[in-house]
Amino acid sequence: MSLLPLLAACGTDAGSESHSADGEKTTAGSSGQLDVPADSNADLKKQYLLENAIAACMKKQGFTYTPVAPENAADSWATAGADYALTKKYRQKYGFGIYAGIVYPDDAGARGGAAARRDQVETPNSSYVKTLTPEQKSAYNKALGGPPDPKAGEKDWTGCVGEANKKVYGSASAEERSTTSENQNRANAQALNGDPKLVALAQTYASCLKKEGIPVTTTQPTGIGEMVKLQAIGSAQAGPPVVAEGNTQKSLSKEEALPLLTNDIELAMRDLECGKEFRAAYFPKFMKTPTNGGGAG
């Protein structure tokens, strides 16, 4: 299991609610515990149990911690290529999302998928921490705990996070689980990149992009799906949302960003259509053997 989701969930700015793909909020009930969805896979179920365990531990320490509903990985990919119809709808308005936030500043969707769903200025946990004195806040952070510090020779999470980890994941240390996760991630990537059908479809995808005049820098199944998007971000004019102007920084105006968004939408749609058959074959396999940084958005 990756440590990154835990870092996000356990920080003092973590919220108590998440949003499903259709925008519905998921919050802790009156008991202070999250209900685990019946259709959760083993991995997602453990993430729910982890949050509930942290909340229970913090309560024993005399603090309030509102458990954060974890996001289903499958939902996070819905508008990033896994669901063609939803991805098409998203790209027709926002393109790759590079300039959308400037053109639609009040549109949460313009900030992009999972990031938009987690974009909460004020959350129950951060609000709670603000009510504490400096001494209480220090005690809260100590009770909550955090990731291991390799420099200090630590191999496991501390505080309630560490206790919850042991309760849910067993005796294996965070370091051991991270190594296992990295090895599995590498093996999954090798399997996807060695799949004959995906390799053939990636080649067809690449040929289509070339005909559209779009540079192709990789034909690996785990890389080609996001290749055009990453290239667009890397070469973005004024790299959103700020451009250098002498010794000052100037944000792009809506008027300046609008034609750039139009071009971004056109590029994103050409990429989507070229990769339609590839993504249809790739994502079902990717969901079964996911690999970090190897999506096909």
Tab-separated table of C-alpha atoms in Angstrom:
chain	number	residue	atom	x	y	z
A	1	MET	CA	0.000	0.000	0.000
A	2	SER	CA	1.342	3.428	-0.870
A	3	LEU	CA	2.072	5.773	2.027
A	4	LEU	CA	0.888	8.851	0.112
A	5	PRO	CA	-2.851	8.345	0.746
A	6	LEU	CA	-2.110	8.021	4.448
A	7	LEU	CA	-0.131	11.232	4.485
A	8	ALA	CA	-3.061	13.057	2.951
A	9	ALA	CA	-5.603	11.449	5.231
A	10	CYS	CA	-3.775	11.905	8.506
A	11	GLY	CA	-2.593	15.490	8.258
A	12	THR	CA	-4.274	18.131	10.370
A	13	ASP	CA	-5.872	19.601	7.267
A	14	ALA	CA	-7.587	16.353	6.315
A	15	GLY	CA	-11.314	16.665	5.796
A	16	SER	CA	-14.135	14.481	7.040
A	17	GLU	CA	-15.896	14.149	3.744
A	18	SER	CA	-15.144	12.909	0.290
A	19	HIS	CA	-17.168	12.872	-2.878
A	20	SER	CA	-18.145	9.920	-4.983
A	21	ALA	CA	-17.991	10.056	-8.766
A	22	ASP	CA	-21.500	11.511	-8.901
A	23	GLY	CA	-20.659	14.208	-6.356
A	24	GLU	CA	-22.416	12.704	-3.342
A	25	LYS	CA	-20.700	13.381	-0.026
A	26	THR	CA	-19.602	10.588	2.293
A	27	THR	CA	-19.241	11.592	5.934
A	28	ALA	CA	-18.768	9.969	9.296
A	29	GLY	CA	-22.023	9.145	11.054
A	30	SER	CA	-23.134	10.225	14.516
A	31	SER	CA	-20.975	7.464	16.003
A	32	GLY	CA	-17.899	9.143	14.567
A	33	GLN	CA	-17.213	6.114	12.397
A	34	LEU	CA	-17.489	5.668	8.641
A	35	ASP	CA	-19.743	2.964	7.233
A	36	VAL	CA	-17.769	0.718	4.894
A	37	PRO	CA	-19.544	0.458	1.514
A	38	ALA	CA	-20.671	-3.086	0.805
A	39	ASP	CA	-19.055	-3.088	-2.624
A	40	SER	CA	-15.601	-2.064	-1.331
A	41	ASN	CA	-12.703	-4.247	-2.431
A	42	ALA	CA	-10.265	-5.544	0.188
A	43	ASP	CA	-7.871	-2.628	-0.264
A	44	LEU	CA	-10.546	0.061	0.024
A	45	LYS	CA	-12.146	-1.650	3.012
A	46	LYS	CA	-8.842	-1.529	4.883
A	47	GLN	CA	-8.528	2.185	4.172
A	48	TYR	CA	-11.965	2.750	5.732
A	49	LEU	CA	-11.052	0.613	8.727
A	50	LEU	CA	-7.780	2.525	9.114
A	51	GLU	CA	-9.574	5.878	9.316
A	52	ASN	CA	-12.049	4.528	11.854
A	53	ALA	CA	-9.211	3.087	13.935
A	54	ILE	CA	-7.391	6.444	13.963
A	55	ALA	CA	-10.572	8.200	15.122
A	56	ALA	CA	-11.139	5.654	17.917
A	57	CYS	CA	-7.526	5.954	19.084
A	58	MET	CA	-7.620	9.768	19.107
A	59	LYS	CA	-10.830	9.668	21.133
A	60	LYS	CA	-9.029	7.623	23.786
A	61	GLN	CA	-6.316	10.284	23.799
A	62	GLY	CA	-8.933	12.948	24.491
A	63	PHE	CA	-8.968	14.455	21.004
A	64	THR	CA	-11.472	14.586	18.164
A	65	TYR	CA	-10.510	13.187	14.781
A	66	THR	CA	-13.124	12.949	12.070
A	67	PRO	CA	-12.347	9.956	9.814
A	68	VAL	CA	-11.863	10.733	6.131
A	69	ALA	CA	-13.719	8.616	3.603
A	70	PRO	CA	-11.063	7.268	1.201
A	71	GLU	CA	-11.570	7.675	-2.505
A	72	ASN	CA	-12.182	4.636	-4.645
A	73	ALA	CA	-9.302	4.474	-7.129
A	74	ALA	CA	-11.701	3.397	-9.870
A	75	ASP	CA	-13.728	6.598	-9.404
A	76	SER	CA	-10.615	8.752	-9.656
A	77	TRP	CA	-9.902	7.410	-13.159
A	78	ALA	CA	-13.459	7.832	-14.470
A	79	THR	CA	-12.863	11.190	-16.186
A	80	ALA	CA	-9.209	10.392	-16.870
A	81	GLY	CA	-9.843	7.812	-19.544
A	82	ALA	CA	-11.452	4.811	-17.845
A	83	ASP	CA	-14.958	5.915	-18.815
A	84	TYR	CA	-14.905	7.136	-22.414
A	85	ALA	CA	-18.219	9.004	-22.220
A	86	LEU	CA	-17.342	10.850	-19.005
A	87	THR	CA	-13.833	11.630	-20.227
A	88	LYS	CA	-15.223	12.987	-23.491
A	89	LYS	CA	-17.699	15.191	-21.626
A	90	TYR	CA	-14.901	16.491	-19.393
A	91	ARG	CA	-12.469	17.186	-22.234
A	92	GLN	CA	-15.075	18.893	-24.416
A	93	LYS	CA	-15.275	21.632	-21.787
A	94	TYR	CA	-11.936	21.568	-19.965
A	95	GLY	CA	-9.497	19.934	-22.367
A	96	PHE	CA	-6.583	18.603	-20.320
A	97	GLY	CA	-7.488	21.095	-17.603
A	98	ILE	CA	-4.428	23.265	-18.165
A	99	TYR	CA	-6.268	26.567	-18.672
A	100	ALA	CA	-9.766	25.630	-17.527
A	101	GLY	CA	-9.250	26.959	-14.018
A	102	ILE	CA	-8.551	30.432	-15.400
A	103	VAL	CA	-11.515	30.467	-17.779
A	104	TYR	CA	-13.859	28.891	-15.201
A	105	PRO	CA	-12.486	30.128	-11.838
A	106	ASP	CA	-15.615	29.209	-9.886
A	107	ASP	CA	-16.061	25.778	-11.447
A	108	ALA	CA	-14.718	22.997	-9.215
A	109	GLY	CA	-14.657	20.646	-12.192
A	110	ALA	CA	-12.117	22.907	-13.885
A	111	ARG	CA	-9.637	22.021	-11.168
A	112	GLY	CA	-9.814	18.416	-12.237
A	113	GLY	CA	-11.296	15.189	-10.896
A	114	ALA	CA	-10.024	13.979	-7.544
A	115	ALA	CA	-8.221	17.249	-6.796
A	116	ALA	CA	-11.476	19.151	-7.144
A	117	ARG	CA	-13.334	16.719	-4.927
A	118	ARG	CA	-10.740	17.153	-2.184
A	119	ASP	CA	-10.575	20.925	-2.563
A	120	GLN	CA	-12.095	22.029	0.706
A	121	VAL	CA	-10.997	25.321	2.260
A	122	GLU	CA	-12.319	24.519	5.714
A	123	THR	CA	-12.681	20.976	7.069
A	124	PRO	CA	-13.816	19.598	10.438
A	125	ASN	CA	-10.304	18.478	11.384
A	126	SER	CA	-8.610	21.738	10.432
A	127	SER	CA	-11.403	23.689	12.137
A	128	TYR	CA	-10.961	21.607	15.274
A	129	VAL	CA	-7.202	22.096	15.354
A	130	LYS	CA	-7.683	25.871	15.084
A	131	THR	CA	-9.590	25.819	18.389
A	132	LEU	CA	-6.600	24.325	20.232
A	133	THR	CA	-3.936	26.254	22.097
A	134	PRO	CA	-0.343	25.874	20.831
A	135	GLU	CA	0.318	23.355	23.622
A	136	GLN	CA	-2.834	21.401	22.821
A	137	LYS	CA	-2.029	21.439	19.111
A	138	SER	CA	1.415	20.033	19.825
A	139	ALA	CA	-0.138	17.297	21.945
A	140	TYR	CA	-2.699	16.590	19.212
A	141	ASN	CA	-0.030	16.202	16.542
A	142	LYS	CA	2.001	13.930	18.812
A	143	ALA	CA	-1.043	11.793	19.577
A	144	LEU	CA	-1.966	11.599	15.893
A	145	GLY	CA	1.569	10.674	14.867
A	146	GLY	CA	3.072	10.598	11.418
A	147	PRO	CA	5.273	8.755	8.943
A	148	PRO	CA	8.548	7.142	10.007
A	149	ASP	CA	11.716	9.232	9.992
A	150	PRO	CA	14.483	7.146	8.370
A	151	LYS	CA	17.126	9.518	9.755
A	152	ALA	CA	15.979	8.632	13.249
A	153	GLY	CA	16.011	4.938	12.425
A	154	GLU	CA	12.207	4.709	12.477
A	155	LYS	CA	10.529	2.077	10.327
A	156	ASP	CA	6.902	2.576	11.278
A	157	TRP	CA	4.293	5.260	11.720
A	158	THR	CA	3.976	6.789	15.179
A	159	GLY	CA	1.046	7.713	17.412
A	160	CYS	CA	-2.515	6.743	16.593
A	161	VAL	CA	-1.656	6.402	12.926
A	162	GLY	CA	0.913	3.757	13.836
A	163	GLU	CA	-1.481	1.977	16.184
A	164	ALA	CA	-4.206	1.974	13.547
A	165	ASN	CA	-1.793	0.645	10.939
A	166	LYS	CA	-0.877	-2.327	13.109
A	167	LYS	CA	-4.532	-3.013	13.871
A	168	VAL	CA	-5.560	-3.007	10.217
A	169	TYR	CA	-2.456	-4.185	8.368
A	170	GLY	CA	-0.798	-6.406	10.950
A	171	SER	CA	2.774	-6.515	12.222
A	172	ALA	CA	4.531	-5.586	8.962
A	173	SER	CA	6.191	-2.193	9.293
A	174	ALA	CA	5.368	0.749	7.034
A	175	GLU	CA	8.791	0.328	5.457
A	176	GLU	CA	8.129	-3.342	4.692
A	177	ARG	CA	4.675	-2.612	3.258
A	178	SER	CA	6.089	0.190	1.147
A	179	THR	CA	8.745	-2.123	-0.281
A	180	THR	CA	6.128	-4.788	-0.999
A	181	SER	CA	3.927	-2.187	-2.682
A	182	GLU	CA	6.798	-0.907	-4.826
A	183	ASN	CA	7.714	-4.425	-5.923
A	184	GLN	CA	4.094	-5.183	-6.802
A	185	ASN	CA	3.787	-1.886	-8.638
A	186	ARG	CA	6.865	-2.726	-10.708
A	187	ALA	CA	5.582	-6.217	-11.487
A	188	ASN	CA	2.186	-4.846	-12.534
A	189	ALA	CA	3.829	-2.320	-14.866
A	190	GLN	CA	5.928	-5.039	-16.476
A	191	ALA	CA	2.830	-7.186	-17.004
A	192	LEU	CA	0.898	-4.343	-18.645
A	193	ASN	CA	3.820	-3.318	-20.843
A	194	GLY	CA	4.349	-6.937	-21.903
A	195	ASP	CA	0.732	-7.623	-22.781
A	196	PRO	CA	0.678	-8.399	-26.557
A	197	LYS	CA	-2.800	-6.942	-27.131
A	198	LEU	CA	-2.002	-3.709	-25.303
A	199	VAL	CA	1.331	-3.389	-27.101
A	200	ALA	CA	-0.397	-3.729	-30.494
A	201	LEU	CA	-3.138	-1.256	-29.579
A	202	ALA	CA	-0.556	1.204	-28.265
A	203	GLN	CA	1.218	1.057	-31.636
A	204	THR	CA	-2.066	1.795	-33.433
A	205	TYR	CA	-2.711	4.641	-30.973
A	206	ALA	CA	0.756	6.061	-31.700
A	207	SER	CA	0.240	5.849	-35.477
A	208	CYS	CA	-2.995	7.795	-35.179
A	209	LEU	CA	-1.296	10.500	-33.108
A	210	LYS	CA	1.470	10.846	-35.679
A	211	LYS	CA	-1.102	11.277	-38.461
A	212	GLU	CA	-2.611	14.063	-36.372
A	213	GLY	CA	0.791	15.713	-36.185
A	214	ILE	CA	1.172	14.952	-32.474
A	215	PRO	CA	4.690	13.916	-31.339
A	216	VAL	CA	5.030	10.418	-29.879
A	217	THR	CA	7.747	9.904	-27.282
A	218	THR	CA	6.679	6.503	-25.936
A	219	THR	CA	4.577	3.559	-27.066
A	220	GLN	CA	4.630	1.760	-23.718
A	221	PRO	CA	1.075	0.922	-22.599
A	222	THR	CA	1.701	2.433	-19.153
A	223	GLY	CA	2.960	5.690	-20.615
A	224	ILE	CA	1.231	6.486	-23.875
A	225	GLY	CA	-2.170	7.267	-22.351
A	226	GLU	CA	-0.897	10.348	-20.511
A	227	MET	CA	1.917	11.207	-22.898
A	228	VAL	CA	0.049	13.886	-24.881
A	229	LYS	CA	-1.334	15.448	-21.718
A	230	LEU	CA	2.091	15.647	-20.076
A	231	GLN	CA	3.597	17.123	-23.230
A	232	ALA	CA	0.841	19.742	-23.295
A	233	ILE	CA	1.488	20.647	-19.682
A	234	GLY	CA	5.235	20.817	-20.268
A	235	SER	CA	4.917	23.137	-23.244
A	236	ALA	CA	1.987	25.146	-21.928
A	237	GLN	CA	2.218	28.809	-22.790
A	238	ALA	CA	2.651	30.746	-19.598
A	239	GLY	CA	2.396	27.477	-17.691
A	240	PRO	CA	-0.829	27.904	-15.822
A	241	PRO	CA	-1.679	30.154	-14.237
A	242	VAL	CA	1.351	32.433	-14.002
A	243	VAL	CA	3.781	33.881	-16.530
A	244	ALA	CA	7.019	35.720	-15.983
A	245	GLU	CA	6.951	39.366	-17.007
A	246	GLY	CA	10.218	41.079	-16.248
A	247	ASN	CA	10.816	40.785	-12.531
A	248	THR	CA	7.147	40.469	-11.739
A	249	GLN	CA	4.630	37.652	-11.968
A	250	LYS	CA	1.387	38.153	-13.861
A	251	SER	CA	-1.560	35.800	-13.981
A	252	LEU	CA	-3.144	35.078	-17.327
A	253	SER	CA	-6.454	36.840	-17.794
A	254	LYS	CA	-9.568	34.950	-18.805
A	255	GLU	CA	-9.391	36.584	-22.229
A	256	GLU	CA	-5.783	35.454	-22.694
A	257	ALA	CA	-6.520	31.925	-21.497
A	258	LEU	CA	-9.661	31.366	-23.583
A	259	PRO	CA	-7.955	30.724	-26.973
A	260	LEU	CA	-5.378	28.565	-25.205
A	261	LEU	CA	-8.195	26.523	-23.683
A	262	THR	CA	-9.770	26.137	-27.133
A	263	ASN	CA	-6.510	24.707	-28.492
A	264	ASP	CA	-6.147	22.501	-25.416
A	265	ILE	CA	-9.640	21.084	-25.961
A	266	GLU	CA	-8.885	20.313	-29.609
A	267	LEU	CA	-5.662	18.504	-28.696
A	268	ALA	CA	-7.293	16.591	-25.843
A	269	MET	CA	-10.129	15.429	-28.082
A	270	ARG	CA	-7.784	14.252	-30.841
A	271	ASP	CA	-5.821	12.292	-28.247
A	272	LEU	CA	-8.990	10.809	-26.778
A	273	GLU	CA	-10.256	9.577	-30.136
A	274	CYS	CA	-6.882	8.144	-31.170
A	275	GLY	CA	-6.663	6.226	-27.913
A	276	LYS	CA	-10.280	5.098	-27.641
A	277	GLU	CA	-9.700	1.426	-28.469
A	278	PHE	CA	-6.485	1.317	-26.465
A	279	ARG	CA	-8.112	2.704	-23.314
A	280	ALA	CA	-11.083	0.351	-23.641
A	281	ALA	CA	-8.671	-2.588	-23.438
A	282	TYR	CA	-6.162	-1.014	-21.057
A	283	PHE	CA	-8.258	0.141	-18.123
A	284	PRO	CA	-9.975	-3.163	-17.251
A	285	LYS	CA	-6.511	-4.716	-16.952
A	286	PHE	CA	-5.055	-1.674	-15.217
A	287	MET	CA	-7.780	-1.771	-12.544
A	288	LYS	CA	-6.921	-5.392	-11.765
A	289	THR	CA	-3.166	-4.770	-11.688
A	290	PRO	CA	-2.760	-1.033	-10.996
A	291	THR	CA	0.604	0.668	-11.209
A	292	ASN	CA	1.443	4.135	-9.902
A	293	GLY	CA	2.140	6.679	-12.630
A	294	GLY	CA	0.954	4.331	-15.332
A	295	GLY	CA	-2.552	5.443	-16.117
A	296	ALA	CA	-4.050	6.140	-19.479
A	297	GLY	CA	-5.794	9.442	-18.891
